[in-house]
Amino acid sequence: DGGITQSPKYLFRKEGQNVTLSCEQNLNHDAMYWYRQDPGQGLRLIYYSQIVNDFQKGDIAEGYSVSREKKESFPLTVTSAQKNPTAFYLCASSIVSGTGLGNTEAFFGQGTRLTVV
Amino acid sequence: GQQVMQIPQYQHVQEGEDFTTYCNSSTTLSNIQWYKQRPGGHPVFLIQLVKSGEVKKQKRLTFQFGEAKKNSSLHITATQTTDVGTYFCAGGIQGGTYKYIFGTGTRLKVLA
């Protein structure tokens, strides 16, 4: 089955620790995205990548880092610099159309719920 | 910056009533997509509209894209309990390397 897999589903972090959220896709999509969702709010873009070894900051990149060493994988690290990391994190992927991003269906993973304890 | 606002933020309806959510962008969009997120789940793609004034239907769901390509609506006729969830619009920006701009979402609750 093709799809996008996030792990773990739930993650607890102590204050001051870095944690890494995994996102893997076997859809052969070039573009991958990380979104943060807070209760009652929409999706806010953290980072996105159109191609291996290249990524761009989204609207709320501070306190986060990513890598894109393989097409299939786009891990997100939540660093200790992120002041309020408790949230639901969603990874997505899409193909890249001739006119750029945002023009084709985005496929989402099941999400990771991160809680700082 | 670019924003996409959705109204209402919440809507409670009796089963069988109609429901509409509206999406407004501060900038012209190249397309608009709609997603549904069930409680505890992840967003799932419903549809994409591209043309000015476009209207598409999926069973009880009707999607419209405004003439100016700055607004859109999703209308559900005769809601059912399976319609419960949060509905998001997502606007695409033409050209460049931009990405989906998600709306703030409308949470629908259907009372049986």
PDB file of C-alpha atoms in Angstrom:
ATOM      1  CA  ASP A   1       0.000   0.000   0.000  1.00  0.00           C
ATOM      2  CA  GLY A   2       1.340   3.439  -0.899  1.00  0.00           C
ATOM      3  CA  GLY A   3       1.175   6.088   1.751  1.00  0.00           C
ATOM      4  CA  ILE A   4       2.848   8.391   4.176  1.00  0.00           C
ATOM      5  CA  THR A   5       3.841   7.184   7.626  1.00  0.00           C
ATOM      6  CA  GLN A   6       4.588   9.226  10.691  1.00  0.00           C
ATOM      7  CA  SER A   7       6.080   7.909  13.890  1.00  0.00           C
ATOM      8  CA  PRO A   8       5.666   7.849  16.747  1.00  0.00           C
ATOM      9  CA  LYS A   9       1.958   8.552  17.156  1.00  0.00           C
ATOM     10  CA  TYR A  10       2.492  10.013  20.636  1.00  0.00           C
ATOM     11  CA  LEU A  11       5.685  11.564  21.959  1.00  0.00           C
ATOM     12  CA  PHE A  12       6.531  13.020  25.320  1.00  0.00           C
ATOM     13  CA  ARG A  13       9.455  15.343  25.734  1.00  0.00           C
ATOM     14  CA  LYS A  14      11.067  16.879  28.741  1.00  0.00           C
ATOM     15  CA  GLU A  15      11.769  20.566  28.630  1.00  0.00           C
ATOM     16  CA  GLY A  16      15.183  21.308  27.166  1.00  0.00           C
ATOM     17  CA  GLN A  17      15.333  18.141  25.070  1.00  0.00           C
ATOM     18  CA  ASN A  18      15.467  17.825  21.312  1.00  0.00           C
ATOM     19  CA  VAL A  19      13.168  15.278  19.706  1.00  0.00           C
ATOM     20  CA  THR A  20      12.902  14.026  16.146  1.00  0.00           C
ATOM     21  CA  LEU A  21       9.647  13.138  14.412  1.00  0.00           C
ATOM     22  CA  SER A  22       9.809  10.683  11.569  1.00  0.00           C
ATOM     23  CA  CYS A  23       8.010  11.001   8.223  1.00  0.00           C
ATOM     24  CA  GLU A  24       8.379   8.457   5.422  1.00  0.00           C
ATOM     25  CA  GLN A  25       6.492   8.216   2.133  1.00  0.00           C
ATOM     26  CA  ASN A  26       6.477   5.611  -0.621  1.00  0.00           C
ATOM     27  CA  LEU A  27       4.366   7.634  -3.038  1.00  0.00           C
ATOM     28  CA  ASN A  28       7.412   8.787  -5.023  1.00  0.00           C
ATOM     29  CA  HIS A  29       6.444  12.391  -4.288  1.00  0.00           C
ATOM     30  CA  ASP A  30       9.045  15.093  -4.696  1.00  0.00           C
ATOM     31  CA  ALA A  31       7.513  17.579  -2.270  1.00  0.00           C
ATOM     32  CA  MET A  32       7.163  17.085   1.472  1.00  0.00           C
ATOM     33  CA  TYR A  33       5.833  19.374   4.175  1.00  0.00           C
ATOM     34  CA  TRP A  34       5.610  19.706   7.937  1.00  0.00           C
ATOM     35  CA  TYR A  35       2.629  21.408   9.549  1.00  0.00           C
ATOM     36  CA  ARG A  36       1.795  22.206  13.116  1.00  0.00           C
ATOM     37  CA  GLN A  37      -1.792  22.126  14.333  1.00  0.00           C
ATOM     38  CA  ASP A  38      -2.895  23.623  17.642  1.00  0.00           C
ATOM     39  CA  PRO A  39      -6.356  23.029  19.134  1.00  0.00           C
ATOM     40  CA  GLY A  40      -9.012  24.950  17.267  1.00  0.00           C
ATOM     41  CA  GLN A  41      -6.524  26.311  14.775  1.00  0.00           C
ATOM     42  CA  GLY A  42      -5.619  25.656  11.199  1.00  0.00           C
ATOM     43  CA  LEU A  43      -2.447  24.170   9.820  1.00  0.00           C
ATOM     44  CA  ARG A  44       0.681  26.273  10.023  1.00  0.00           C
ATOM     45  CA  LEU A  45       3.613  25.445   7.773  1.00  0.00           C
ATOM     46  CA  ILE A  46       6.935  24.773   9.470  1.00  0.00           C
ATOM     47  CA  TYR A  47       9.204  23.614   6.622  1.00  0.00           C
ATOM     48  CA  TYR A  48       8.805  22.258   3.130  1.00  0.00           C
ATOM     49  CA  SER A  49      11.027  20.581   0.582  1.00  0.00           C
ATOM     50  CA  GLN A  50      10.631  20.248  -3.158  1.00  0.00           C
ATOM     51  CA  ILE A  51      13.662  18.119  -3.809  1.00  0.00           C
ATOM     52  CA  VAL A  52      16.301  16.077  -2.039  1.00  0.00           C
ATOM     53  CA  ASN A  53      18.922  18.119  -0.180  1.00  0.00           C
ATOM     54  CA  ASP A  54      16.869  21.281  -0.407  1.00  0.00           C
ATOM     55  CA  PHE A  55      14.235  22.731   1.921  1.00  0.00           C
ATOM     56  CA  GLN A  56      12.697  26.089   2.781  1.00  0.00           C
ATOM     57  CA  LYS A  57      11.356  27.671   5.927  1.00  0.00           C
ATOM     58  CA  GLY A  58       7.642  28.017   6.291  1.00  0.00           C
ATOM     59  CA  ASP A  59       5.771  30.498   8.419  1.00  0.00           C
ATOM     60  CA  ILE A  60       6.852  29.176  11.842  1.00  0.00           C
ATOM     61  CA  ALA A  61      10.295  27.607  11.360  1.00  0.00           C
ATOM     62  CA  GLU A  62      11.922  29.014  14.493  1.00  0.00           C
ATOM     63  CA  GLY A  63      12.910  26.260  16.926  1.00  0.00           C
ATOM     64  CA  TYR A  64      12.627  23.509  14.299  1.00  0.00           C
ATOM     65  CA  SER A  65      15.050  21.875  11.893  1.00  0.00           C
ATOM     66  CA  VAL A  66      14.675  19.385   9.034  1.00  0.00           C
ATOM     67  CA  SER A  67      16.747  17.348   6.627  1.00  0.00           C
ATOM     68  CA  ARG A  68      15.977  15.797   3.255  1.00  0.00           C
ATOM     69  CA  GLU A  69      18.724  13.321   2.521  1.00  0.00           C
ATOM     70  CA  LYS A  70      16.408  10.851   0.791  1.00  0.00           C
ATOM     71  CA  LYS A  71      13.342  11.428  -1.336  1.00  0.00           C
ATOM     72  CA  GLU A  72      11.273   9.187   0.909  1.00  0.00           C
ATOM     73  CA  SER A  73      12.183  10.777   4.227  1.00  0.00           C
ATOM     74  CA  PHE A  74      11.705  14.209   5.791  1.00  0.00           C
ATOM     75  CA  PRO A  75      12.382  14.100   9.549  1.00  0.00           C
ATOM     76  CA  LEU A  76      11.557  17.069  11.760  1.00  0.00           C
ATOM     77  CA  THR A  77      13.576  17.928  14.862  1.00  0.00           C
ATOM     78  CA  VAL A  78      11.891  19.986  17.526  1.00  0.00           C
ATOM     79  CA  THR A  79      14.706  21.709  19.357  1.00  0.00           C
ATOM     80  CA  SER A  80      14.873  23.091  22.853  1.00  0.00           C
ATOM     81  CA  ALA A  81      14.657  26.548  21.288  1.00  0.00           C
ATOM     82  CA  GLN A  82      11.002  25.940  20.437  1.00  0.00           C
ATOM     83  CA  LYS A  83       9.242  27.641  23.304  1.00  0.00           C
ATOM     84  CA  ASN A  84       5.866  25.997  23.035  1.00  0.00           C
ATOM     85  CA  PRO A  85       6.263  22.670  21.239  1.00  0.00           C
ATOM     86  CA  THR A  86       3.153  20.880  22.519  1.00  0.00           C
ATOM     87  CA  ALA A  87       1.027  20.368  19.415  1.00  0.00           C
ATOM     88  CA  PHE A  88      -0.150  17.939  16.757  1.00  0.00           C
ATOM     89  CA  TYR A  89       2.408  17.637  13.954  1.00  0.00           C
ATOM     90  CA  LEU A  90       1.372  16.613  10.465  1.00  0.00           C
ATOM     91  CA  CYS A  91       3.615  15.597   7.618  1.00  0.00           C
ATOM     92  CA  ALA A  92       2.366  15.745   4.043  1.00  0.00           C
ATOM     93  CA  SER A  93       3.628  15.033   0.557  1.00  0.00           C
ATOM     94  CA  SER A  94       2.608  15.926  -2.980  1.00  0.00           C
ATOM     95  CA  ILE A  95       3.802  15.793  -6.530  1.00  0.00           C
ATOM     96  CA  VAL A  96       5.250  18.964  -7.973  1.00  0.00           C
ATOM     97  CA  SER A  97       3.256  20.219 -10.928  1.00  0.00           C
ATOM     98  CA  GLY A  98       4.654  22.289 -13.743  1.00  0.00           C
ATOM     99  CA  THR A  99       3.323  25.448 -12.125  1.00  0.00           C
ATOM    100  CA  GLY A 100       4.884  24.848  -8.729  1.00  0.00           C
ATOM    101  CA  LEU A 101       3.563  23.706  -5.375  1.00  0.00           C
ATOM    102  CA  GLY A 102       0.047  23.935  -4.058  1.00  0.00           C
ATOM    103  CA  ASN A 103      -1.632  22.784  -7.243  1.00  0.00           C
ATOM    104  CA  THR A 104      -2.020  19.100  -6.528  1.00  0.00           C
ATOM    105  CA  GLU A 105      -3.526  16.959  -3.820  1.00  0.00           C
ATOM    106  CA  ALA A 106      -1.572  16.759  -0.566  1.00  0.00           C
ATOM    107  CA  PHE A 107      -1.435  13.416   1.225  1.00  0.00           C
ATOM    108  CA  PHE A 108      -1.135  13.555   4.992  1.00  0.00           C
ATOM    109  CA  GLY A 109       0.307  11.162   7.518  1.00  0.00           C
ATOM    110  CA  GLN A 110      -1.569  10.161  10.658  1.00  0.00           C
ATOM    111  CA  GLY A 111       0.226  12.796  12.716  1.00  0.00           C
ATOM    112  CA  THR A 112       2.376  12.850  15.842  1.00  0.00           C
ATOM    113  CA  ARG A 113       1.045  14.334  19.043  1.00  0.00           C
ATOM    114  CA  LEU A 114       3.926  15.884  20.967  1.00  0.00           C
ATOM    115  CA  THR A 115       3.567  16.792  24.622  1.00  0.00           C
ATOM    116  CA  VAL A 116       6.150  18.546  26.737  1.00  0.00           C
ATOM    117  CA  VAL A 117       6.185  17.287  30.306  1.00  0.00           C
TER     118      VAL A 117
ATOM    119  CA  GLY B   1       1.417  37.993   4.348  1.00  0.00           C
ATOM    120  CA  GLN B   2      -1.046  35.801   2.548  1.00  0.00           C
ATOM    121  CA  GLN B   3      -3.944  34.645   4.662  1.00  0.00           C
ATOM    122  CA  VAL B   4      -6.949  32.470   4.174  1.00  0.00           C
ATOM    123  CA  MET B   5      -9.792  32.975   6.598  1.00  0.00           C
ATOM    124  CA  GLN B   6     -12.700  30.627   7.113  1.00  0.00           C
ATOM    125  CA  ILE B   7     -16.058  31.263   8.688  1.00  0.00           C
ATOM    126  CA  PRO B   8     -17.673  30.149  10.826  1.00  0.00           C
ATOM    127  CA  GLN B   9     -15.107  28.687  13.178  1.00  0.00           C
ATOM    128  CA  TYR B  10     -17.681  26.295  14.638  1.00  0.00           C
ATOM    129  CA  GLN B  11     -21.097  25.128  13.503  1.00  0.00           C
ATOM    130  CA  HIS B  12     -23.551  22.857  15.261  1.00  0.00           C
ATOM    131  CA  VAL B  13     -26.458  21.610  13.169  1.00  0.00           C
ATOM    132  CA  GLN B  14     -29.272  19.138  13.617  1.00  0.00           C
ATOM    133  CA  GLU B  15     -28.991  16.088  11.425  1.00  0.00           C
ATOM    134  CA  GLY B  16     -30.755  16.820   8.166  1.00  0.00           C
ATOM    135  CA  GLU B  17     -30.017  20.549   8.195  1.00  0.00           C
ATOM    136  CA  ASP B  18     -27.753  22.159   5.632  1.00  0.00           C
ATOM    137  CA  PHE B  19     -24.269  23.509   6.363  1.00  0.00           C
ATOM    138  CA  THR B  20     -22.035  26.008   4.608  1.00  0.00           C
ATOM    139  CA  THR B  21     -18.475  27.108   5.274  1.00  0.00           C
ATOM    140  CA  TYR B  22     -16.833  30.061   3.548  1.00  0.00           C
ATOM    141  CA  CYS B  23     -13.220  30.660   2.695  1.00  0.00           C
ATOM    142  CA  ASN B  24     -11.749  34.100   1.885  1.00  0.00           C
ATOM    143  CA  SER B  25      -8.263  34.874   0.698  1.00  0.00           C
ATOM    144  CA  SER B  26      -6.383  38.165   0.863  1.00  0.00           C
ATOM    145  CA  THR B  27      -4.793  37.362  -2.475  1.00  0.00           C
ATOM    146  CA  THR B  28      -5.824  35.817  -5.767  1.00  0.00           C
ATOM    147  CA  LEU B  29      -5.444  32.060  -5.783  1.00  0.00           C
ATOM    148  CA  SER B  30      -4.495  29.767  -8.611  1.00  0.00           C
ATOM    149  CA  ASN B  31      -6.684  27.034  -7.162  1.00  0.00           C
ATOM    150  CA  ILE B  32      -8.545  26.062  -4.020  1.00  0.00           C
ATOM    151  CA  GLN B  33      -8.626  22.692  -2.361  1.00  0.00           C
ATOM    152  CA  TRP B  34     -10.880  21.349   0.349  1.00  0.00           C
ATOM    153  CA  TYR B  35      -9.916  18.852   3.009  1.00  0.00           C
ATOM    154  CA  LYS B  36     -11.834  17.078   5.770  1.00  0.00           C
ATOM    155  CA  GLN B  37     -10.297  16.110   9.085  1.00  0.00           C
ATOM    156  CA  ARG B  38     -12.262  13.719  11.260  1.00  0.00           C
ATOM    157  CA  PRO B  39     -11.843  14.107  15.036  1.00  0.00           C
ATOM    158  CA  GLY B  40      -8.456  12.669  16.011  1.00  0.00           C
ATOM    159  CA  GLY B  41      -7.555  12.111  12.369  1.00  0.00           C
ATOM    160  CA  HIS B  42      -5.587  13.736   9.615  1.00  0.00           C
ATOM    161  CA  PRO B  43      -6.762  15.930   6.732  1.00  0.00           C
ATOM    162  CA  VAL B  44      -8.047  14.055   3.715  1.00  0.00           C
ATOM    163  CA  PHE B  45      -8.365  15.645   0.298  1.00  0.00           C
ATOM    164  CA  LEU B  46     -11.900  16.190  -0.966  1.00  0.00           C
ATOM    165  CA  ILE B  47     -11.622  18.236  -4.150  1.00  0.00           C
ATOM    166  CA  GLN B  48      -9.734  20.890  -6.088  1.00  0.00           C
ATOM    167  CA  LEU B  49     -11.235  23.818  -8.008  1.00  0.00           C
ATOM    168  CA  VAL B  50      -9.193  25.708 -10.563  1.00  0.00           C
ATOM    169  CA  LYS B  51     -11.394  27.822 -12.810  1.00  0.00           C
ATOM    170  CA  SER B  52     -13.020  31.118 -11.943  1.00  0.00           C
ATOM    171  CA  GLY B  53     -16.674  30.533 -10.998  1.00  0.00           C
ATOM    172  CA  GLU B  54     -16.257  26.765 -10.989  1.00  0.00           C
ATOM    173  CA  VAL B  55     -18.853  24.625  -9.238  1.00  0.00           C
ATOM    174  CA  LYS B  56     -18.355  20.951  -8.445  1.00  0.00           C
ATOM    175  CA  LYS B  57     -20.592  18.466  -6.695  1.00  0.00           C
ATOM    176  CA  GLN B  58     -19.856  15.293  -4.785  1.00  0.00           C
ATOM    177  CA  LYS B  59     -23.138  13.709  -3.714  1.00  0.00           C
ATOM    178  CA  ARG B  60     -24.439  16.046  -0.982  1.00  0.00           C
ATOM    179  CA  LEU B  61     -21.392  18.350  -1.128  1.00  0.00           C
ATOM    180  CA  THR B  62     -21.261  21.385  -3.427  1.00  0.00           C
ATOM    181  CA  PHE B  63     -18.041  23.341  -3.870  1.00  0.00           C
ATOM    182  CA  GLN B  64     -17.772  26.791  -5.447  1.00  0.00           C
ATOM    183  CA  PHE B  65     -14.823  28.946  -6.471  1.00  0.00           C
ATOM    184  CA  GLY B  66     -15.492  32.671  -6.712  1.00  0.00           C
ATOM    185  CA  GLU B  67     -15.282  34.673  -9.896  1.00  0.00           C
ATOM    186  CA  ALA B  68     -12.323  36.654  -8.568  1.00  0.00           C
ATOM    187  CA  LYS B  69     -10.626  33.462  -7.319  1.00  0.00           C
ATOM    188  CA  LYS B  70     -10.394  34.918  -3.845  1.00  0.00           C
ATOM    189  CA  ASN B  71     -13.195  33.046  -2.136  1.00  0.00           C
ATOM    190  CA  SER B  72     -14.770  29.642  -2.032  1.00  0.00           C
ATOM    191  CA  SER B  73     -17.561  27.797  -0.273  1.00  0.00           C
ATOM    192  CA  LEU B  74     -18.482  24.267   0.679  1.00  0.00           C
ATOM    193  CA  HIS B  75     -22.164  23.468   1.124  1.00  0.00           C
ATOM    194  CA  ILE B  76     -23.459  20.215   2.563  1.00  0.00           C
ATOM    195  CA  THR B  77     -27.093  19.380   1.981  1.00  0.00           C
ATOM    196  CA  ALA B  78     -28.984  17.379   4.599  1.00  0.00           C
ATOM    197  CA  THR B  79     -26.092  16.730   6.955  1.00  0.00           C
ATOM    198  CA  GLN B  80     -25.478  13.312   8.427  1.00  0.00           C
ATOM    199  CA  THR B  81     -23.530  12.292  11.527  1.00  0.00           C
ATOM    200  CA  THR B  82     -20.768  11.037   9.246  1.00  0.00           C
ATOM    201  CA  ASP B  83     -20.167  14.638   8.142  1.00  0.00           C
ATOM    202  CA  VAL B  84     -18.723  15.506  11.557  1.00  0.00           C
ATOM    203  CA  GLY B  85     -15.213  16.924  11.402  1.00  0.00           C
ATOM    204  CA  THR B  86     -13.228  20.004  10.533  1.00  0.00           C
ATOM    205  CA  TYR B  87     -13.301  21.271   6.981  1.00  0.00           C
ATOM    206  CA  PHE B  88     -10.278  23.155   5.684  1.00  0.00           C
ATOM    207  CA  CYS B  89      -9.778  25.060   2.502  1.00  0.00           C
ATOM    208  CA  ALA B  90      -6.270  25.395   1.108  1.00  0.00           C
ATOM    209  CA  GLY B  91      -5.294  27.941  -1.490  1.00  0.00           C
ATOM    210  CA  GLY B  92      -2.527  27.522  -4.007  1.00  0.00           C
ATOM    211  CA  ILE B  93      -0.460  30.476  -5.157  1.00  0.00           C
ATOM    212  CA  GLN B  94       0.390  30.655  -8.820  1.00  0.00           C
ATOM    213  CA  GLY B  95       4.007  30.238  -9.795  1.00  0.00           C
ATOM    214  CA  GLY B  96       7.143  30.254  -7.679  1.00  0.00           C
ATOM    215  CA  THR B  97       7.849  27.787  -4.972  1.00  0.00           C
ATOM    216  CA  TYR B  98       4.974  28.610  -2.713  1.00  0.00           C
ATOM    217  CA  LYS B  99       2.831  26.096  -1.006  1.00  0.00           C
ATOM    218  CA  TYR B 100      -0.669  25.502   0.240  1.00  0.00           C
ATOM    219  CA  ILE B 101      -2.104  28.206   2.469  1.00  0.00           C
ATOM    220  CA  PHE B 102      -4.547  26.490   4.752  1.00  0.00           C
ATOM    221  CA  GLY B 103      -7.604  28.211   6.081  1.00  0.00           C
ATOM    222  CA  THR B 104      -8.391  28.283   9.770  1.00  0.00           C
ATOM    223  CA  GLY B 105     -10.977  25.523   9.422  1.00  0.00           C
ATOM    224  CA  THR B 106     -14.639  25.109  10.320  1.00  0.00           C
ATOM    225  CA  ARG B 107     -15.500  22.492  12.896  1.00  0.00           C
ATOM    226  CA  LEU B 108     -18.855  20.859  12.177  1.00  0.00           C
ATOM    227  CA  LYS B 109     -20.846  19.023  14.791  1.00  0.00           C
ATOM    228  CA  VAL B 110     -23.994  17.186  13.727  1.00  0.00           C
ATOM    229  CA  LEU B 111     -26.574  16.453  16.393  1.00  0.00           C
ATOM    230  CA  ALA B 112     -28.670  13.333  15.859  1.00  0.00           C
TER     231      ALA B 112
END
